CSV table of C-alpha atoms and ligand atoms in Angstrom, one decimal:
chain,number,residue,atom,x,y,z
A,1,UNK,CA,-19.5,26.5,24.0
A,2,UNK,CA,-19.0,26.9,20.3
A,3,UNK,CA,-21.6,26.3,17.6
A,4,UNK,CA,-22.2,23.1,15.6
A,5,UNK,CA,-19.1,21.8,13.8
A,6,UNK,CA,-19.8,22.4,10.1
A,7,UNK,CA,-17.4,20.9,7.7
A,8,UNK,CA,-15.9,23.4,5.3
A,9,UNK,CA,-16.7,23.0,1.5
A,10,UNK,CA,-13.6,21.1,0.6
A,11,UNK,CA,-14.3,18.5,3.4
A,12,UNK,CA,-17.8,18.1,2.0
A,13,UNK,CA,-16.4,17.7,-1.5
A,14,UNK,CA,-13.8,15.1,-0.4
A,15,UNK,CA,-16.5,13.2,1.5
A,16,UNK,CA,-19.4,13.2,-0.8
A,17,UNK,CA,-18.3,13.9,-4.4
A,18,UNK,CA,-15.1,14.0,-6.3
A,19,UNK,CA,-13.7,17.1,-7.8
A,20,UNK,CA,-13.2,17.2,-11.6
A,21,UNK,CA,-9.5,16.6,-11.0
A,22,UNK,CA,-10.1,13.6,-8.8
A,23,UNK,CA,-12.6,12.3,-11.5
A,24,UNK,CA,-9.9,12.7,-14.2
A,25,UNK,CA,-7.4,10.7,-12.2
A,26,UNK,CA,-10.0,8.0,-11.5
A,27,UNK,CA,-10.8,7.8,-15.3
A,28,UNK,CA,-7.3,7.6,-16.4
A,29,UNK,CA,-6.4,4.9,-13.7
A,30,UNK,CA,-9.5,2.9,-14.8
A,31,UNK,CA,-8.5,3.1,-18.4
A,32,UNK,CA,-5.0,1.9,-17.6
A,33,UNK,CA,-6.3,-0.9,-15.3
A,34,UNK,CA,-8.9,-2.2,-17.8
A,35,UNK,CA,-6.3,-2.1,-20.8
A,36,UNK,CA,-3.2,-3.5,-19.0
A,37,UNK,CA,-4.2,-5.3,-15.8
A,38,UNK,CA,-7.5,-6.8,-16.6
A,39,UNK,CA,-6.3,-9.1,-19.4
A,40,UNK,CA,-3.0,-10.1,-17.6
A,41,UNK,CA,-3.5,-10.1,-13.9
A,42,UNK,CA,-4.7,-13.8,-13.5
A,43,UNK,CA,-1.8,-15.1,-15.7
A,44,UNK,CA,0.8,-13.0,-13.9
A,45,UNK,CA,-0.5,-14.4,-10.6
A,46,UNK,CA,-0.5,-17.9,-11.8
A,47,UNK,CA,3.0,-17.7,-13.2
A,48,UNK,CA,4.3,-15.4,-10.4
A,49,UNK,CA,5.5,-13.0,-13.1
A,50,UNK,CA,6.5,-9.5,-12.0
A,51,UNK,CA,4.2,-7.1,-13.8
A,52,UNK,CA,7.0,-5.2,-15.6
A,53,UNK,CA,4.7,-4.1,-18.4
A,54,UNK,CA,2.2,-2.7,-15.9
A,55,UNK,CA,5.1,-0.8,-14.1
A,56,UNK,CA,6.4,0.6,-17.4
A,57,UNK,CA,3.0,1.9,-18.4
A,58,UNK,CA,2.3,3.2,-14.8
A,59,UNK,CA,5.5,5.2,-15.2
A,60,UNK,CA,4.4,6.5,-18.7
A,61,UNK,CA,1.1,7.6,-17.3
A,62,UNK,CA,2.8,9.5,-14.4
A,63,UNK,CA,1.6,7.1,-11.7
A,64,UNK,CA,5.2,6.7,-10.2
A,65,UNK,CA,5.4,10.2,-9.2
A,66,UNK,CA,2.0,10.9,-8.0
A,67,UNK,CA,2.7,12.9,-4.8
A,68,UNK,CA,6.1,14.0,-6.0
A,69,UNK,CA,6.4,17.7,-6.6
A,70,UNK,CA,6.4,18.8,-10.3
A,71,UNK,CA,9.8,20.4,-10.1
A,72,UNK,CA,11.1,16.8,-9.4
A,73,UNK,CA,9.3,15.3,-12.3
A,74,UNK,CA,6.2,14.3,-10.4
A,75,UNK,CA,2.5,15.0,-10.8
A,76,UNK,CA,2.3,17.0,-7.6
A,77,UNK,CA,-1.0,15.4,-6.6
A,78,UNK,CA,-2.1,14.4,-3.1
A,79,UNK,CA,-3.0,11.4,-1.0
A,80,UNK,CA,-6.6,11.6,-2.1
A,81,UNK,CA,-5.6,11.3,-5.7
A,82,UNK,CA,-3.5,8.4,-4.8
A,83,UNK,CA,-6.2,6.6,-3.0
A,84,UNK,CA,-8.6,7.0,-5.8
A,85,UNK,CA,-6.0,5.7,-8.3
A,86,UNK,CA,-5.1,2.8,-6.1
A,87,UNK,CA,-8.6,1.6,-5.8
A,88,UNK,CA,-8.8,1.4,-9.7
A,89,UNK,CA,-5.4,-0.4,-10.0
A,90,UNK,CA,-6.3,-2.9,-7.2
A,91,UNK,CA,-9.7,-3.5,-8.7
A,92,UNK,CA,-7.9,-5.6,-11.3
A,93,UNK,CA,-4.4,-6.4,-10.0
A,94,UNK,CA,-3.3,-6.3,-6.3
A,95,UNK,CA,0.2,-7.2,-7.2
A,96,UNK,CA,0.6,-4.1,-9.3
A,97,UNK,CA,-1.4,-2.2,-6.7
A,98,UNK,CA,1.2,-2.8,-3.9
A,99,UNK,CA,4.2,-2.1,-6.2
A,100,UNK,CA,2.8,1.3,-7.1
A,101,UNK,CA,1.7,1.9,-3.5
A,102,UNK,CA,5.0,1.2,-1.9
A,103,UNK,CA,7.0,3.1,-4.5
A,104,UNK,CA,4.9,6.3,-4.1
A,105,UNK,CA,3.9,6.2,-0.4
A,106,UNK,CA,6.9,4.6,1.3
A,107,UNK,CA,9.8,5.7,-0.9
A,108,UNK,CA,9.0,8.9,-2.8
A,109,UNK,CA,6.9,10.5,-0.2
A,110,UNK,CA,9.7,10.5,2.7
A,111,UNK,CA,12.3,11.7,0.3
A,112,UNK,CA,9.9,14.5,-0.8
A,113,UNK,CA,9.1,15.3,2.9
A,114,UNK,CA,12.5,14.8,4.7
A,115,UNK,CA,15.0,14.9,1.9
A,116,UNK,CA,17.6,17.7,1.4
A,117,UNK,CA,17.5,19.7,-1.8
A,118,UNK,CA,20.3,17.6,-3.1
A,119,UNK,CA,18.6,14.3,-2.2
A,120,UNK,CA,15.4,15.3,-3.8
A,121,UNK,CA,17.2,16.6,-7.0
A,122,UNK,CA,19.3,13.3,-7.2
A,123,UNK,CA,16.6,10.7,-6.5
A,124,UNK,CA,13.0,12.0,-7.1
A,125,UNK,CA,13.2,12.6,-11.0
A,126,UNK,CA,14.5,9.0,-11.4
A,127,UNK,CA,11.9,7.5,-9.2
A,128,UNK,CA,9.1,9.6,-10.8
A,129,UNK,CA,10.1,8.6,-14.3
A,130,UNK,CA,10.3,4.9,-13.4
A,131,UNK,CA,14.0,4.6,-14.1
A,132,UNK,CA,14.2,3.4,-10.5
A,133,UNK,CA,11.6,1.5,-8.5
A,134,UNK,CA,11.6,2.0,-4.8
A,135,UNK,CA,11.6,-0.4,-1.9
A,136,UNK,CA,11.2,0.2,1.8
A,137,UNK,CA,13.3,-1.8,4.2
A,138,UNK,CA,12.1,-1.8,7.8
A,139,UNK,CA,11.0,-5.3,8.8
A,140,UNK,CA,13.6,-7.9,9.8
A,141,UNK,CA,13.3,-11.7,10.4
A,142,UNK,CA,12.9,-11.2,14.1
A,143,UNK,CA,11.3,-7.7,14.1
A,144,UNK,CA,7.9,-7.2,12.4
A,145,UNK,CA,5.2,-5.7,14.6
A,146,UNK,CA,7.9,-4.5,17.0
A,147,UNK,CA,9.7,-2.7,14.3
A,148,UNK,CA,12.1,-0.6,16.6
A,149,UNK,CA,13.6,-3.9,17.7
A,150,UNK,CA,15.6,-4.1,14.5
A,151,UNK,CA,19.1,-5.5,14.5
A,152,UNK,CA,20.5,-4.0,11.5
A,153,UNK,CA,23.3,-1.7,12.5
A,154,UNK,CA,24.9,1.4,10.9
A,155,UNK,CA,28.4,2.1,12.2
A,156,UNK,CA,30.0,5.5,11.8
A,157,UNK,CA,33.0,5.7,9.5
A,158,UNK,CA,34.8,8.4,7.6
A,159,UNK,CA,32.3,10.3,5.5
A,160,UNK,CA,29.3,8.1,6.2
A,161,UNK,CA,28.0,4.8,7.7
A,162,UNK,CA,28.6,1.0,7.2
A,163,UNK,CA,25.5,-1.2,7.4
A,164,UNK,CA,25.3,-4.8,8.3
A,165,UNK,CA,22.0,-6.8,8.7
A,166,UNK,CA,19.1,-8.5,7.1
A,167,UNK,CA,15.8,-7.0,6.0
A,168,UNK,CA,12.8,-9.3,5.3
A,169,UNK,CA,9.5,-9.2,3.4
A,170,UNK,CA,10.7,-6.4,1.0
A,171,UNK,CA,8.3,-5.5,-1.7
A,172,UNK,CA,9.8,-5.2,-5.2
A,173,UNK,CA,13.2,-6.4,-3.8
A,174,UNK,CA,14.2,-8.1,-7.1
A,175,UNK,CA,13.3,-4.9,-9.2
A,176,UNK,CA,14.1,-2.1,-6.9
A,177,UNK,CA,16.6,0.5,-8.0
A,178,UNK,CA,16.6,2.4,-4.6
A,179,UNK,CA,16.2,0.9,-1.2
A,180,UNK,CA,15.2,3.0,1.8
A,181,UNK,CA,16.8,1.2,4.7
A,182,UNK,CA,16.4,1.6,8.5
A,183,UNK,CA,19.2,0.8,10.8
A,184,UNK,CA,20.3,1.3,14.4
A,185,UNK,CA,22.8,4.2,14.6
A,186,UNK,CA,23.3,4.1,18.4
A,187,UNK,CA,23.0,0.5,19.9
A,188,UNK,CA,23.1,1.9,23.4
A,189,UNK,CA,20.5,4.6,22.6
A,190,UNK,CA,16.8,4.8,23.6
A,191,UNK,CA,14.7,2.5,21.4
A,192,UNK,CA,12.9,4.3,18.7
A,193,UNK,CA,15.2,7.2,18.9
A,194,UNK,CA,18.4,5.3,17.8
A,195,UNK,CA,17.5,4.6,14.2
A,196,UNK,CA,18.7,6.2,10.9
A,197,UNK,CA,17.2,6.1,7.5
A,198,UNK,CA,19.6,5.3,4.5
A,199,UNK,CA,19.0,5.7,0.8
A,200,UNK,CA,20.9,2.8,-0.9
A,201,UNK,CA,21.0,2.3,-4.7
A,202,UNK,CA,20.8,-1.3,-6.1
A,203,UNK,CA,24.2,-2.6,-6.9
A,204,UNK,CA,25.8,-0.9,-3.9
A,205,UNK,CA,28.8,-3.2,-2.9
A,206,UNK,CA,27.6,-5.6,-0.2
A,207,UNK,CA,23.8,-5.2,-0.9
A,208,UNK,CA,22.4,-8.4,-2.1
A,209,UNK,CA,18.9,-9.7,-2.9
A,210,UNK,CA,18.2,-12.8,-0.7
A,211,UNK,CA,15.4,-15.5,-0.7
A,212,UNK,CA,12.3,-14.7,-2.8
A,213,UNK,CA,9.1,-15.6,-0.9
A,214,UNK,CA,6.5,-17.9,-2.3
A,215,UNK,CA,3.2,-16.3,-1.3
A,216,UNK,CA,-0.5,-17.2,-0.9
A,217,UNK,CA,-1.5,-14.0,-2.7
A,218,UNK,CA,-0.2,-10.9,-4.5
A,219,UNK,CA,2.0,-13.6,-6.2
A,220,UNK,CA,3.1,-11.4,-9.1
A,221,UNK,CA,4.6,-8.8,-6.7
A,222,UNK,CA,8.2,-9.5,-5.6
A,223,UNK,CA,8.9,-10.1,-2.0
A,224,UNK,CA,12.4,-10.8,-0.9
A,225,UNK,CA,15.0,-10.6,1.8
A,226,UNK,CA,17.8,-7.9,1.5
A,227,UNK,CA,21.2,-8.8,2.8
A,228,UNK,CA,23.5,-6.0,3.8
A,229,UNK,CA,27.1,-6.8,4.4
A,230,UNK,CA,29.5,-3.9,5.0
A,231,UNK,CA,27.5,-1.6,2.7
A,232,UNK,CA,28.9,1.9,2.8
A,233,UNK,CA,26.4,4.8,2.7
A,234,UNK,CA,27.8,8.3,2.3
A,235,UNK,CA,26.5,11.1,4.6
A,236,UNK,CA,24.7,12.7,1.7
A,237,UNK,CA,22.4,9.7,1.5
A,238,UNK,CA,21.3,9.8,5.2
A,239,UNK,CA,17.6,10.9,5.2
A,240,UNK,CA,16.9,13.2,8.1
A,241,UNK,CA,19.0,13.1,11.3
A,242,UNK,CA,20.7,9.8,12.1
A,243,UNK,CA,18.5,9.4,15.1
A,244,UNK,CA,15.3,10.4,13.5
A,245,UNK,CA,14.8,7.4,11.3
A,246,UNK,CA,12.1,5.6,13.4
A,247,UNK,CA,9.9,8.7,13.3
A,248,UNK,CA,10.3,8.9,9.6
A,249,UNK,CA,9.5,5.2,9.3
A,250,UNK,CA,6.3,5.6,11.2
A,251,UNK,CA,5.1,8.9,9.7
A,252,UNK,CA,5.8,7.3,6.3
A,253,UNK,CA,3.6,4.3,7.4
A,254,UNK,CA,0.7,6.6,8.1
A,255,UNK,CA,0.6,7.3,4.4
A,256,UNK,CA,1.4,3.8,3.3
A,257,UNK,CA,-1.6,2.6,5.4
A,258,UNK,CA,-3.9,4.8,3.3
A,259,UNK,CA,-2.4,3.0,0.2
A,260,UNK,CA,-3.1,-0.5,1.6
A,261,UNK,CA,-6.6,0.6,2.7
A,262,UNK,CA,-7.2,1.7,-0.9
A,263,UNK,CA,-5.9,-1.6,-2.1
A,264,UNK,CA,-8.6,-3.2,0.1
A,265,UNK,CA,-11.2,-1.0,-1.5
A,266,UNK,CA,-10.1,-2.3,-4.9
A,267,UNK,CA,-10.2,-6.0,-4.0
A,268,UNK,CA,-13.6,-5.4,-2.1
A,269,UNK,CA,-15.1,-3.8,-5.2
A,270,UNK,CA,-13.9,-6.5,-7.5
A,271,UNK,CA,-15.6,-9.2,-5.0
A,272,UNK,CA,-18.8,-7.1,-5.2
A,273,UNK,CA,-19.0,-6.6,-9.0
A,274,UNK,CA,-18.1,-10.2,-9.8
A,275,UNK,CA,-20.5,-11.7,-7.2
A,276,UNK,CA,-23.3,-9.4,-8.3
A,277,UNK,CA,-23.0,-10.4,-11.9
A,278,UNK,CA,-22.7,-14.1,-11.0
A,279,UNK,CA,-25.7,-14.0,-8.7
A,280,UNK,CA,-27.9,-12.5,-11.4
A,281,UNK,CA,-26.7,-15.1,-14.0
A,282,UNK,CA,-26.5,-18.3,-11.9
A,283,UNK,CA,-29.9,-20.1,-11.6
A,284,UNK,CA,-30.9,-22.6,-9.0
A,285,UNK,CA,-34.4,-23.8,-8.1
A,286,UNK,CA,-35.7,-22.1,-11.2
A,287,UNK,CA,-34.5,-18.6,-10.5
A,288,UNK,CA,-31.3,-16.5,-10.4
A,289,UNK,CA,-29.7,-16.9,-7.0
A,290,UNK,CA,-29.8,-13.1,-6.5
A,291,UNK,CA,-33.6,-13.6,-5.8
A,292,UNK,CA,-32.8,-15.5,-2.5
A,293,UNK,CA,-32.4,-13.1,0.4
A,294,UNK,CA,-29.5,-15.2,1.7
A,295,UNK,CA,-27.5,-14.1,-1.4
A,296,UNK,CA,-29.0,-10.5,-1.9
A,297,UNK,CA,-28.4,-9.5,1.8
A,298,UNK,CA,-24.7,-10.6,1.5
A,299,UNK,CA,-24.4,-8.3,-1.5
A,300,UNK,CA,-26.2,-5.5,0.3
A,301,UNK,CA,-23.7,-5.8,3.3
A,302,UNK,CA,-20.8,-5.9,0.9
A,303,UNK,CA,-22.0,-2.7,-0.9
A,304,UNK,CA,-22.6,-0.9,2.3
A,305,UNK,CA,-19.3,-1.8,3.9
A,306,UNK,CA,-17.5,-0.7,0.7
A,307,UNK,CA,-19.0,2.7,0.9
A,308,UNK,CA,-18.2,3.0,4.6
A,309,UNK,CA,-14.6,1.9,4.1
A,310,UNK,CA,-14.2,4.3,1.2
A,311,UNK,CA,-15.4,7.3,3.4
A,312,UNK,CA,-12.8,6.3,6.1
A,313,UNK,CA,-10.0,6.0,3.5
A,314,UNK,CA,-10.8,9.3,1.6
A,315,UNK,CA,-11.2,11.2,5.0
A,316,UNK,CA,-7.7,9.9,6.1
A,317,UNK,CA,-6.2,10.8,2.7
A,318,UNK,CA,-7.8,14.2,2.8
A,319,UNK,CA,-6.5,14.9,6.3
A,320,UNK,CA,-3.0,14.0,5.3
A,321,UNK,CA,-3.2,16.2,2.3
A,322,UNK,CA,-4.1,19.0,4.8
A,323,UNK,CA,-0.9,18.1,6.8
A,324,UNK,CA,-3.0,17.4,9.8
A,325,UNK,CA,-1.9,14.8,12.3
A,326,UNK,CA,-4.0,11.7,11.2
A,327,UNK,CA,-2.1,8.7,12.5
A,328,UNK,CA,-5.3,7.5,14.2
A,329,UNK,CA,-7.5,8.1,11.1
A,330,UNK,CA,-4.9,6.3,8.8
A,331,UNK,CA,-5.1,3.3,11.2
A,332,UNK,CA,-8.8,3.3,11.3
A,333,UNK,CA,-9.1,3.4,7.6
A,334,UNK,CA,-6.6,0.5,7.2
A,335,UNK,CA,-8.3,-1.6,10.0
A,336,UNK,CA,-11.9,-1.2,8.8
A,337,UNK,CA,-11.1,-1.4,4.9
A,338,UNK,CA,-9.0,-4.5,5.3
A,339,UNK,CA,-11.4,-6.4,7.5
A,340,UNK,CA,-14.4,-5.3,5.3
A,341,UNK,CA,-12.4,-6.5,2.3
A,342,UNK,CA,-11.8,-9.9,3.8
A,343,UNK,CA,-15.5,-10.3,4.8
A,344,UNK,CA,-16.3,-9.4,1.1
A,345,UNK,CA,-13.9,-11.9,-0.2
A,346,UNK,CA,-15.3,-14.7,2.0
A,347,UNK,CA,-18.8,-13.9,0.8
A,348,UNK,CA,-17.8,-13.6,-2.8
A,349,UNK,CA,-16.4,-17.2,-2.8
A,350,UNK,CA,-19.4,-18.4,-0.9
A,351,UNK,CA,-21.9,-16.9,-3.5
A,352,UNK,CA,-19.9,-18.4,-6.3
A,353,UNK,CA,-20.0,-21.8,-4.5
A,354,UNK,CA,-17.8,-24.6,-6.0
A,355,UNK,CA,-17.1,-22.3,-8.9
A,356,UNK,CA,-15.5,-19.7,-6.6
A,357,UNK,CA,-13.2,-22.3,-5.3
A,358,UNK,CA,-11.5,-22.8,-8.7
A,359,UNK,CA,-9.1,-20.6,-10.7
A,360,UNK,CA,-11.8,-20.4,-13.4
A,361,UNK,CA,-13.3,-17.5,-11.4
A,362,UNK,CA,-11.3,-14.5,-10.3
A,363,UNK,CA,-12.8,-14.4,-6.8
A,364,UNK,CA,-10.4,-17.3,-6.0
A,365,UNK,CA,-7.6,-14.8,-6.5
A,366,UNK,CA,-9.2,-11.9,-4.7
A,367,UNK,CA,-9.8,-14.2,-1.6
A,368,UNK,CA,-6.0,-14.8,-1.6
A,369,UNK,CA,-5.1,-11.3,-2.2
A,370,UNK,CA,-7.4,-9.9,0.4
A,371,UNK,CA,-5.6,-11.7,3.2
A,372,UNK,CA,-2.5,-9.6,3.1
A,373,UNK,CA,-4.3,-6.3,3.5
A,374,UNK,CA,-4.7,-7.3,7.2
A,375,UNK,CA,-1.0,-8.2,7.5
A,376,UNK,CA,1.4,-5.8,5.9
A,377,UNK,CA,2.1,-2.3,6.8
A,378,UNK,CA,0.9,-2.9,10.3
A,379,UNK,CA,-1.3,-6.0,11.1
A,380,UNK,CA,-4.8,-5.5,12.2
A,381,UNK,CA,-4.0,-5.8,15.8
A,382,UNK,CA,-1.2,-3.1,15.4
A,383,UNK,CA,-3.8,-0.8,13.9
A,384,UNK,CA,-6.0,-1.4,17.0
A,385,UNK,CA,-2.9,-0.6,19.2
A,386,UNK,CA,-2.3,2.6,17.5
A,387,UNK,CA,-6.0,3.7,17.6
A,388,UNK,CA,-6.3,2.7,21.3
A,389,UNK,CA,-3.2,4.7,22.2
A,390,UNK,CA,-4.6,7.7,20.6
A,391,UNK,CA,-8.0,7.3,22.4
A,392,UNK,CA,-6.2,7.3,25.8
A,393,UNK,CA,-4.0,10.4,25.0
B,1,CAA,N1,4.4,9.7,13.0
B,1,CAA,C1,5.5,10.3,13.6
B,1,CAA,N2,6.1,9.9,14.7
B,1,CAA,C2,5.5,8.9,15.3
B,1,CAA,C3,4.5,8.2,14.9
B,1,CAA,C4,3.8,8.7,13.6
B,1,CAA,N3,2.8,8.0,13.1
B,1,CAA,N4,4.1,7.3,15.8
B,1,CAA,C5,5.0,7.2,16.7
B,1,CAA,N5,5.8,8.2,16.5
B,1,CAA,C6,7.0,8.6,17.4
B,1,CAA,C7,6.5,8.6,18.8
B,1,CAA,O1,6.1,9.9,19.3
B,1,CAA,C8,7.9,8.3,19.4
B,1,CAA,O2,8.8,9.5,19.5
B,1,CAA,P1,9.4,9.9,21.0
B,1,CAA,O3,10.3,8.8,21.4
B,1,CAA,O4,10.1,11.2,20.6
B,1,CAA,O5,8.3,10.1,21.9
B,1,CAA,C9,8.6,7.3,18.5
B,1,CAA,O6,8.0,7.6,17.2
B,1,CAA,C10,8.5,5.9,18.8
B,1,CAA,O7,7.1,5.6,18.9
B,1,CAA,P2,6.3,4.5,19.8
B,1,CAA,O8,6.9,4.6,21.2
B,1,CAA,O9,4.9,4.5,19.6
B,1,CAA,O10,7.0,3.2,19.2
B,1,CAA,P3,6.8,1.7,19.5
B,1,CAA,O11,8.1,0.9,19.5
B,1,CAA,O12,5.8,1.5,20.7
B,1,CAA,O13,6.0,1.1,18.2
B,1,CAA,C11,4.3,0.6,16.6
B,1,CAA,C12,4.9,1.6,17.8
B,1,CAA,C13,2.9,1.3,16.4
B,1,CAA,C14,4.0,-0.7,17.3
B,1,CAA,C15,5.1,0.5,15.5
B,1,CAA,O14,6.3,-0.2,15.8
B,1,CAA,C16,4.4,-0.1,14.3
B,1,CAA,O15,3.7,0.6,13.6
B,1,CAA,N6,4.7,-1.4,14.1
B,1,CAA,C17,4.3,-2.1,12.8
B,1,CAA,C18,5.4,-2.0,11.8
B,1,CAA,C19,4.8,-2.1,10.5
B,1,CAA,O16,3.8,-1.4,10.3
B,1,CAA,N7,5.6,-2.7,9.6
B,1,CAA,C20,5.2,-2.7,8.3
B,1,CAA,C21,6.4,-3.0,7.5
B,1,CAA,S1,6.5,-2.2,6.0
B,1,CAA,C22,5.6,-3.1,4.9
B,1,CAA,O17,4.8,-4.0,5.1
B,1,CAA,C23,5.8,-2.6,3.5
B,1,CAA,C24,5.6,-3.4,2.3
B,1,CAA,O18,6.6,-3.6,1.7
B,1,CAA,C25,4.3,-3.7,1.9
C-alpha cells in the first residue's frame, strides 16, 4: 500500500489561495466588470440589447483570447484563469458572461487543440482580437441532450463538404463571425463516430441566421437558429478528422462546463452580496432582518455553498490545465455550482420579499439568469448521467 496521498504544492495553491497571476486576472476582470457591466447590465437585459460595448472592451483587455496561445495573439492563460475571470464578469452581467465563455471555451479552445497550423494561423488571431466572435453549433431542434442524434448532414463533394440542416439555441448567433458547426458525415455510420466539425465564416453562401429566441434570462445575449442550405466548406476548414467531430464536441464541452459553472459562481455571489446588504439595511419588528435566524442562516448556507462550489470549479479547471482527463470533475462542478446558484437565487428573492419580485432590485434578474446554468451545456440530469457513467467504469 502506498502512503497518504499528499497534494503537490500547485494543487494546494489552486485550492486554497490564488497565485499572483491569478489575482491579477481577477483584479483586472473586476475592474472591467464594475466599470462596463455594473452600470449597464440591467438596461441591456430590459431592452434585450446585445452587449457590444462589453465585448469590444473585453477584446481590448485580452479577454477574447484567454486560453489561446500567445503566438496566435492570445493571452496563453489556462482554464483556472478563465474560471476566475468569468466569475467576476458574471457577478455583474450573465449575458456578457456567456458570450465570453462560449467564445473562449467552445470556439477558440477546440481550434487551439485540434486545429492544423494553417487553421490556427487563419482563425485564432482574428478571434483573439475580437474581429470575429465565435459560435458553437451542436444542438438542433430535435436533438438537445441526445446530441449525437443530430440531423444536419455534410455531403462529400470536390474539395470539401456541402452542409444542410438547422442548428438551434446558438449563443451569439446574430453577432458571430465564425461558426463551429457539427454535422453527420456518414449517415450509415456508428452514432457518435460519424460526425464532422466544420469552421464556417459568417456570410458563407447558404448560411442564414434564423429566429431569435425571446428568453426568460440572459436576455442581452443573442440566441438564434442557424439555417444551413447547401453551404460549401472546403477541406481546409474541417477541424480534426471527418469522423472525429463528436469527440471534439464532447471534449470541448468539458471545458465549456467549467465556464458555465463559473457563471453560476458569479450569479451566486451576486445573490449573496445583494442579500447580505439588504438584510442589514431592511428593518422589521424594530431590527435589521439579518438579526433573525431565519434570514441569517439562509445567508450562512449561501456563503458556504458558494465556497464549496468554487472549490469544485477551480479543481476541475486546474485538472484541465494539467491536461488530465477530467470529464467527471467538470460535470460535478457544473452540477453542484448551478444547483447551488439556483438555491441562492431562490433565497435571495425570498430575503428581499416583495422588493425582490420587482425590477427595482437586481435579484429579480439574477433569479431569471440562474435558471439557464442548469440547462445549457448539458442539463443537470445529463451531468448526473456523465458522472454516474464514470462511477461505474
Ligand atoms: N471527451 C472526449 N471524448 C468523449 C467524451 C469526452 N468528454 N465523452 C464521450 N466521449 C467519446 C466516447 O468515448 C465515445 O467514443 P467511442 O465511440 O470511441 O467509444 C463517443 O465520444 C460518444 O460518447 P457516448 O457514447 O458517451 O455518447 P452518447 O451519445 O451516449 O452521449 C452525452 C453522451 C453525455 C449524453 C452527450 O450527448 C451530452 O453531453 N449531451 C448533452 C449535450 C450538451 O451538453 N449540449 C450543449 C449544447 S451547447 C450549448 O449549450 C452552448 C451554448 O451556446 C451555451
